[in-house]
PDB file of C-alpha atoms and ligand atoms in Angstrom:
ATOM      1  CA  MET A  24      -1.681 -10.809  -1.489  1.00  0.00           C
ATOM      2  CA  LYS A  25      -2.290 -12.620   1.604  1.00  0.00           C
ATOM      3  CA  ASP A  26      -5.689 -12.321   3.467  1.00  0.00           C
ATOM      4  CA  TYR A  27      -5.903  -8.935   4.970  1.00  0.00           C
ATOM      5  CA  HIS A  28      -8.700 -10.427   7.142  1.00  0.00           C
ATOM      6  CA  THR A  29      -6.143 -12.571   8.951  1.00  0.00           C
ATOM      7  CA  THR A  30      -2.888 -11.241   8.179  1.00  0.00           C
ATOM      8  CA  PRO A  31      -2.187  -7.649   9.249  1.00  0.00           C
ATOM      9  CA  VAL A  32      -1.963  -4.592   6.850  1.00  0.00           C
ATOM     10  CA  ALA A  33       1.173  -2.321   7.282  1.00  0.00           C
ATOM     11  CA  LEU A  34       0.645   1.082   8.012  1.00  0.00           C
ATOM     12  CA  ALA A  35       3.297   3.751   7.631  1.00  0.00           C
ATOM     13  CA  ALA A  36       3.419   7.444   7.187  1.00  0.00           C
ATOM     14  CA  ASP A  37       5.852  10.512   7.426  1.00  0.00           C
ATOM     15  CA  HIS A  38       4.321  14.133   9.037  1.00  0.00           C
ATOM     16  CA  GLY A  39       2.671  14.834   5.698  1.00  0.00           C
ATOM     17  CA  GLY A  40       0.680  11.625   5.765  1.00  0.00           C
ATOM     18  CA  TYR A  41       0.216  11.217   9.400  1.00  0.00           C
ATOM     19  CA  ALA A  42      -3.244  12.552   9.955  1.00  0.00           C
ATOM     20  CA  LEU A  43      -4.567  10.270   6.918  1.00  0.00           C
ATOM     21  CA  LYS A  44      -2.836   7.235   8.201  1.00  0.00           C
ATOM     22  CA  GLU A  45      -4.339   7.980  11.836  1.00  0.00           C
ATOM     23  CA  ALA A  46      -7.794   8.300   9.789  1.00  0.00           C
ATOM     24  CA  ILE A  47      -6.847   4.959   7.987  1.00  0.00           C
ATOM     25  CA  ARG A  48      -5.677   3.098  11.227  1.00  0.00           C
ATOM     26  CA  ALA A  49      -9.281   4.165  12.749  1.00  0.00           C
ATOM     27  CA  HIS A  50     -11.174   2.879   9.732  1.00  0.00           C
ATOM     28  CA  LEU A  51      -9.608  -0.518   9.918  1.00  0.00           C
ATOM     29  CA  GLU A  52      -9.925  -0.576  13.867  1.00  0.00           C
ATOM     30  CA  ALA A  53     -13.857   0.063  13.119  1.00  0.00           C
ATOM     31  CA  LYS A  54     -13.969  -2.620  10.195  1.00  0.00           C
ATOM     32  CA  GLY A  55     -12.032  -5.173  12.575  1.00  0.00           C
ATOM     33  CA  ILE A  56      -9.257  -5.403  10.217  1.00  0.00           C
ATOM     34  CA  PRO A  57      -5.999  -6.062  11.864  1.00  0.00           C
ATOM     35  CA  TYR A  58      -2.886  -3.761  10.978  1.00  0.00           C
ATOM     36  CA  LYS A  59       0.498  -3.176  12.236  1.00  0.00           C
ATOM     37  CA  ASP A  60       1.569   0.631  12.546  1.00  0.00           C
ATOM     38  CA  PHE A  61       5.141   1.400  11.833  1.00  0.00           C
ATOM     39  CA  GLY A  62       4.745   4.942  12.634  1.00  0.00           C
ATOM     40  CA  THR A  63       5.242   7.754  12.684  1.00  0.00           C
ATOM     41  CA  HIS A  64       3.217   8.444  15.546  1.00  0.00           C
ATOM     42  CA  SER A  65       3.188  12.309  15.742  1.00  0.00           C
ATOM     43  CA  ALA A  66       2.957  15.156  13.164  1.00  0.00           C
ATOM     44  CA  ASP A  67       6.730  15.958  14.024  1.00  0.00           C
ATOM     45  CA  SER A  68       8.937  16.493  10.877  1.00  0.00           C
ATOM     46  CA  CYS A  69      10.429  13.009  10.023  1.00  0.00           C
ATOM     47  CA  ASP A  70      12.056  11.184   6.708  1.00  0.00           C
ATOM     48  CA  TYR A  71       9.281   8.791   4.878  1.00  0.00           C
ATOM     49  CA  PRO A  72      12.049   6.278   3.833  1.00  0.00           C
ATOM     50  CA  ASP A  73      12.520   5.242   7.514  1.00  0.00           C
ATOM     51  CA  MET A  74       8.740   4.186   7.714  1.00  0.00           C
ATOM     52  CA  ALA A  75       8.319   2.913   4.173  1.00  0.00           C
ATOM     53  CA  LEU A  76      11.388   0.323   4.453  1.00  0.00           C
ATOM     54  CA  PRO A  77      10.269  -1.535   7.602  1.00  0.00           C
ATOM     55  CA  ALA A  78       6.571  -1.436   6.387  1.00  0.00           C
ATOM     56  CA  CYS A  79       7.330  -2.767   2.699  1.00  0.00           C
ATOM     57  CA  GLN A  80       9.766  -5.473   4.475  1.00  0.00           C
ATOM     58  CA  ALA A  81       6.717  -6.935   6.712  1.00  0.00           C
ATOM     59  CA  VAL A  82       5.272  -7.584   3.432  1.00  0.00           C
ATOM     60  CA  THR A  83       7.739  -9.164   1.548  1.00  0.00           C
ATOM     61  CA  ALA A  84       8.534 -11.278   4.590  1.00  0.00           C
ATOM     62  CA  GLU A  85       4.462 -12.183   4.861  1.00  0.00           C
ATOM     63  CA  GLN A  86       4.121 -10.828   8.178  1.00  0.00           C
ATOM     64  CA  CYS A  87       1.830  -8.310   6.771  1.00  0.00           C
ATOM     65  CA  SER A  88      -0.622  -8.843   3.764  1.00  0.00           C
ATOM     66  CA  CYS A  89      -0.148  -5.376   2.039  1.00  0.00           C
ATOM     67  CA  ALA A  90       1.284  -1.852   2.950  1.00  0.00           C
ATOM     68  CA  ILE A  91      -0.463   1.446   2.888  1.00  0.00           C
ATOM     69  CA  LEU A  92       1.750   4.392   3.104  1.00  0.00           C
ATOM     70  CA  CYS A  93       1.138   7.915   3.569  1.00  0.00           C
ATOM     71  CA  CYS A  94       3.093  10.902   2.903  1.00  0.00           C
ATOM     72  CA  GLY A  95       2.310  14.373   1.635  1.00  0.00           C
ATOM     73  CA  THR A  96       1.921  13.400  -2.112  1.00  0.00           C
ATOM     74  CA  GLY A  97       2.420   9.565  -1.706  1.00  0.00           C
ATOM     75  CA  VAL A  98       5.178   9.782  -4.538  1.00  0.00           C
ATOM     76  CA  GLY A  99       7.866   9.697  -1.838  1.00  0.00           C
ATOM     77  CA  MET A 100       6.242   6.424  -0.271  1.00  0.00           C
ATOM     78  CA  SER A 101       5.778   4.831  -3.559  1.00  0.00           C
ATOM     79  CA  MET A 102       9.575   5.552  -4.962  1.00  0.00           C
ATOM     80  CA  CYS A 103      10.876   3.942  -1.607  1.00  0.00           C
ATOM     81  CA  ALA A 104       8.219   1.041  -1.997  1.00  0.00           C
ATOM     82  CA  ASN A 105       9.221   0.150  -5.610  1.00  0.00           C
ATOM     83  CA  LYS A 106      12.785  -0.180  -4.568  1.00  0.00           C
ATOM     84  CA  VAL A 107      12.043  -2.822  -2.042  1.00  0.00           C
ATOM     85  CA  ARG A 108      12.440  -6.185  -3.722  1.00  0.00           C
ATOM     86  CA  GLY A 109       8.880  -8.279  -4.096  1.00  0.00           C
ATOM     87  CA  ILE A 110       6.977  -4.965  -3.586  1.00  0.00           C
ATOM     88  CA  ARG A 111       4.522  -3.610  -6.162  1.00  0.00           C
ATOM     89  CA  ALA A 112       3.361  -0.170  -5.076  1.00  0.00           C
ATOM     90  CA  CYS A 113       0.733   2.260  -6.609  1.00  0.00           C
ATOM     91  CA  CYS A 114       0.050   5.772  -5.842  1.00  0.00           C
ATOM     92  CA  CYS A 115      -3.586   6.373  -6.202  1.00  0.00           C
ATOM     93  CA  SER A 116      -5.487   9.593  -6.027  1.00  0.00           C
ATOM     94  CA  GLU A 117      -8.852   7.998  -7.473  1.00  0.00           C
ATOM     95  CA  THR A 118     -10.824   4.615  -7.255  1.00  0.00           C
ATOM     96  CA  PHE A 119     -10.196   3.297 -10.693  1.00  0.00           C
ATOM     97  CA  SER A 120      -6.517   2.838 -10.213  1.00  0.00           C
ATOM     98  CA  ALA A 121      -6.657   1.417  -6.901  1.00  0.00           C
ATOM     99  CA  GLU A 122      -9.336  -1.272  -8.430  1.00  0.00           C
ATOM    100  CA  PHE A 123      -7.037  -1.789 -11.547  1.00  0.00           C
ATOM    101  CA  THR A 124      -3.811  -1.923  -9.639  1.00  0.00           C
ATOM    102  CA  ARG A 125      -4.969  -4.863  -7.921  1.00  0.00           C
ATOM    103  CA  ARG A 126      -6.869  -6.538 -10.629  1.00  0.00           C
ATOM    104  CA  HIS A 127      -3.983  -6.303 -13.324  1.00  0.00           C
ATOM    105  CA  ASN A 128      -0.486  -5.394 -11.184  1.00  0.00           C
ATOM    106  CA  ASP A 129      -1.322  -7.631  -8.098  1.00  0.00           C
ATOM    107  CA  ALA A 130      -0.253  -4.358  -6.254  1.00  0.00           C
ATOM    108  CA  ASN A 131       0.974  -5.218  -2.538  1.00  0.00           C
ATOM    109  CA  ALA A 132       1.298  -1.573  -1.522  1.00  0.00           C
ATOM    110  CA  LEU A 133      -0.965   1.370  -1.696  1.00  0.00           C
ATOM    111  CA  CYS A 134       0.424   4.984  -1.426  1.00  0.00           C
ATOM    112  CA  LEU A 135      -1.717   7.934  -0.741  1.00  0.00           C
ATOM    113  CA  GLY A 136      -1.006  11.591  -0.118  1.00  0.00           C
ATOM    114  CA  GLY A 137      -2.262  13.069   2.752  1.00  0.00           C
ATOM    115  CA  ARG A 138      -1.984  16.819   1.105  1.00  0.00           C
ATOM    116  CA  VAL A 139      -3.678  15.554  -2.158  1.00  0.00           C
ATOM    117  CA  VAL A 140      -6.926  13.244  -1.392  1.00  0.00           C
ATOM    118  CA  GLY A 141      -9.226  13.971   1.230  1.00  0.00           C
ATOM    119  CA  GLU A 142     -10.080  11.701   3.866  1.00  0.00           C
ATOM    120  CA  GLY A 143     -13.471  10.319   2.692  1.00  0.00           C
ATOM    121  CA  LEU A 144     -11.953   9.427  -0.895  1.00  0.00           C
ATOM    122  CA  ALA A 145      -8.975   8.079   0.718  1.00  0.00           C
ATOM    123  CA  LEU A 146     -10.993   5.279   2.623  1.00  0.00           C
ATOM    124  CA  SER A 147     -12.814   4.319  -0.297  1.00  0.00           C
ATOM    125  CA  ILE A 148      -9.879   3.889  -2.119  1.00  0.00           C
ATOM    126  CA  VAL A 149      -8.343   1.983   0.605  1.00  0.00           C
ATOM    127  CA  ASP A 150     -11.546  -0.163   0.970  1.00  0.00           C
ATOM    128  CA  ILE A 151     -11.546  -0.947  -2.886  1.00  0.00           C
ATOM    129  CA  PHE A 152      -7.709  -1.855  -2.942  1.00  0.00           C
ATOM    130  CA  LEU A 153      -8.069  -4.281   0.087  1.00  0.00           C
ATOM    131  CA  SER A 154     -11.282  -5.963  -1.355  1.00  0.00           C
ATOM    132  CA  THR A 155     -10.313  -6.422  -5.120  1.00  0.00           C
ATOM    133  CA  PRO A 156      -8.631  -9.666  -6.218  1.00  0.00           C
ATOM    134  CA  PHE A 157      -5.796 -10.214  -8.692  1.00  0.00           C
ATOM    135  CA  GLU A 158      -7.483 -11.593 -11.956  1.00  0.00           C
ATOM    136  CA  GLY A 159      -4.365 -13.740 -12.879  1.00  0.00           C
ATOM    137  CA  GLY A 160      -4.478 -15.008 -16.268  1.00  0.00           C
ATOM    138  CA  ARG A 161      -2.648 -13.114 -18.541  1.00  0.00           C
ATOM    139  CA  HIS A 162      -1.718 -10.716 -16.145  1.00  0.00           C
ATOM    140  CA  SER A 163       0.211 -13.508 -14.277  1.00  0.00           C
ATOM    141  CA  ARG A 164       2.771 -13.480 -17.319  1.00  0.00           C
ATOM    142  CA  ARG A 165       3.129  -9.663 -16.917  1.00  0.00           C
ATOM    143  CA  ILE A 166       3.930  -9.784 -13.378  1.00  0.00           C
ATOM    144  CA  GLU A 167       6.608 -12.196 -13.882  1.00  0.00           C
ATOM    145  CA  LYS A 168       7.989  -9.805 -16.307  1.00  0.00           C
ATOM    146  CA  VAL A 169       7.783  -6.988 -13.957  1.00  0.00           C
ATOM    147  CA  MET A 170       9.461  -8.895 -11.153  1.00  0.00           C
ATOM    148  CA  ALA A 171      12.250 -10.110 -13.609  1.00  0.00           C
ATOM    149  CA  ILE A 172      13.295  -6.657 -13.977  1.00  0.00           C
ATOM    150  CA  GLU A 173      14.390  -6.187 -10.589  1.00  0.00           C
ATOM    151  CA  GLN A 174      16.926  -9.247 -10.713  1.00  0.00           C
ATOM    152  CA  LEU A 175      18.582  -7.248 -13.403  1.00  0.00           C
TER     153      LEU A 175
HETATM  154  C1  RB5 B   7       7.429  16.054   3.457  1.00  0.00           C
HETATM  155  O1  RB5 B   7       7.391  17.557   3.078  1.00  0.00           O
HETATM  156  C2  RB5 B   7       7.004  15.689   1.690  1.00  0.00           C
HETATM  157  O2  RB5 B   7       8.088  15.898   0.768  1.00  0.00           O
HETATM  158  C3  RB5 B   7       6.642  14.153   1.891  1.00  0.00           C
HETATM  159  O3  RB5 B   7       5.635  13.947   2.705  1.00  0.00           O
HETATM  160  C4  RB5 B   7       6.314  13.604   0.815  1.00  0.00           C
HETATM  161  O4  RB5 B   7       5.243  14.596  -0.033  1.00  0.00           O
HETATM  162  C5  RB5 B   7       7.498  13.122  -0.181  1.00  0.00           C
HETATM  163  O5  RB5 B   7       7.144  12.678  -1.321  1.00  0.00           O
END
């Protein structure tokens, strides 16, 4: 994952994740962390794949360091993200998974459910996801095997 201090974080949401995306946007803004907002820009009903795809493509094009994707459950966003070649997305509702999906899976997309996690917990998950490095070592071999699956 590229340095999130210098390469923008891709943010995206549907209507179910809009309020949480806005809270995360304000949180990143307050911390001086650059971001690119792929929408949605209101609470009007929309379709999560429409926002997930460009946000994930910005990550694989290395224009963004990682993606933070919010929908009602986080599940639809994670389904979309994991279909984009080069994306390793994890849907998190607690901090342990957020830490270890960075340490062990080198995840480059975090998915959150705006109807599942409260704002305070979500912001802690975001902070841990962004600040935790990949451990490498034996996990690099496993990531290579994970990425080989999408070539089949
Ligand atoms: C929208 O109602 C909802 O289905 C969506 O936000 C998400 O939870 C899908 O996985």
